[in-house]
Coordinates of C-alpha atoms in Angstrom, one line a residue:
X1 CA -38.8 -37.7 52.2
X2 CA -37.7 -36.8 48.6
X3 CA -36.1 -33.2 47.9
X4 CA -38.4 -31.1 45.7
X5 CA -36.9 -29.4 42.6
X6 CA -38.0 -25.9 41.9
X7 CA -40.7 -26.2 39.3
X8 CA -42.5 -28.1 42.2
X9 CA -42.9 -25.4 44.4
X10 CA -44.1 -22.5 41.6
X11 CA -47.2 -22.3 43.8
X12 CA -45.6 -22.6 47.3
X13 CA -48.2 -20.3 49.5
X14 CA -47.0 -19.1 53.3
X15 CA -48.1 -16.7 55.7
X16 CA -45.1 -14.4 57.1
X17 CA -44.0 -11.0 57.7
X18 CA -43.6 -8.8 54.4
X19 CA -40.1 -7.9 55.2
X20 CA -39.4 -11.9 55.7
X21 CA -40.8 -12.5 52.5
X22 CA -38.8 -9.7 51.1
X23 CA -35.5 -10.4 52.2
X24 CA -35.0 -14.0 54.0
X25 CA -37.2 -15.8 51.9
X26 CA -36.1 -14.0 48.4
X27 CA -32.6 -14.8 48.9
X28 CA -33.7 -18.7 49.8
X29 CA -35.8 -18.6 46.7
X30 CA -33.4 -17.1 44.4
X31 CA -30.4 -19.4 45.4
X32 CA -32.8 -22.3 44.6
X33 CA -33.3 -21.3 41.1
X34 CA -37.1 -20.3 41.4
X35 CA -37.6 -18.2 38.5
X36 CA -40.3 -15.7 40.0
X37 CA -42.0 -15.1 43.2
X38 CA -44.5 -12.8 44.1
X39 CA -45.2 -11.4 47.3
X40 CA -48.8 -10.4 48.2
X41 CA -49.1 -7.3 50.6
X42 CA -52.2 -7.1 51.2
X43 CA -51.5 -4.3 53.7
X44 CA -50.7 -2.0 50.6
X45 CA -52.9 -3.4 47.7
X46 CA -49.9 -4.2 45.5
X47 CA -47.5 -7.8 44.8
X48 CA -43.9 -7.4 45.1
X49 CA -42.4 -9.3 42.0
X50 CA -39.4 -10.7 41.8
X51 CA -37.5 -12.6 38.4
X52 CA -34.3 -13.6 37.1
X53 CA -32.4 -15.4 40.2
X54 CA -28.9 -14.4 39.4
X55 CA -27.6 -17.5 41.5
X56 CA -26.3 -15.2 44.6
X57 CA -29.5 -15.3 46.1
X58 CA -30.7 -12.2 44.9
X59 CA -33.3 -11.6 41.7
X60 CA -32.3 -9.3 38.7
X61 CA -36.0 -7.8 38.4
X62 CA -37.7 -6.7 41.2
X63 CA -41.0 -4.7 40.5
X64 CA -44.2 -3.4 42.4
X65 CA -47.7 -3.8 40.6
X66 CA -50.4 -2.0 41.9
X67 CA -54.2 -2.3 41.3
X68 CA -54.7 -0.6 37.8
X69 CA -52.0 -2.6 36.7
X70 CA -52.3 -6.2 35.3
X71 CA -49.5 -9.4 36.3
X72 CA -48.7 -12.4 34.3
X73 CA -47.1 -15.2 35.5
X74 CA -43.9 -16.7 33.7
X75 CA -45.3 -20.1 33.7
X76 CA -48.8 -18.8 31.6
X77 CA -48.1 -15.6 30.1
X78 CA -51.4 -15.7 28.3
X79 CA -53.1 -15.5 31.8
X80 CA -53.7 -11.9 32.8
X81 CA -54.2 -11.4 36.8
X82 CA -56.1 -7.8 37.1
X83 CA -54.5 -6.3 40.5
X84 CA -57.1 -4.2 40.9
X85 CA -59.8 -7.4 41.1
X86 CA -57.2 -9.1 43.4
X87 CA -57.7 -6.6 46.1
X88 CA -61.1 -5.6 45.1
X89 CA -60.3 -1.8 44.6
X90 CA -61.7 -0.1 42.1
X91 CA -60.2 0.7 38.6
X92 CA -61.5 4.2 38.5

């Protein structure tokens, strides 16, 4: 089996524990160079977003968006995800 690099695994999808994906799974991501990952918390209607690996296994920009609010991803900036469709809440 051949290593993936981390543009492979942008789209890696799991189902954990928040504070797992929070904490364990940040610092693996982060030491691996992945440029952002997103938690979904579906518990709280909001994504946990995390950029800038600093190469200690932590990320320089961490940030909550809630529904209201409106994500892109680094990989398609142009591409606007509305929180507030993601979790089906409504805008008003």
């Amino acid at each position: 089996m051949r290593e993936s690099n981390s543009e492979e695994i942008q789209n890696a999808m799991t189902c954990t524990s928040l504070e797992s994906d929070l904490s364990t799974k940040s610092a693996i991501y982060a030491e691996a160079a992945i440029q952002e990952y997103w938690v979904v918390d579906v518990c709280n209607c909001c994504i946990h977003v995390m950029r800038e690996p600093d190469g200690h296994g932590n990320y320089r920009l961490n940030w909550i968006v809630r529904p209201g609010e409106m994500l892109s991803p680094l990989a398609q900036p142009d591409e606007l995800l509305e929180i507030s469709d993601l979790f089906g809440v409504d805008r008003h």
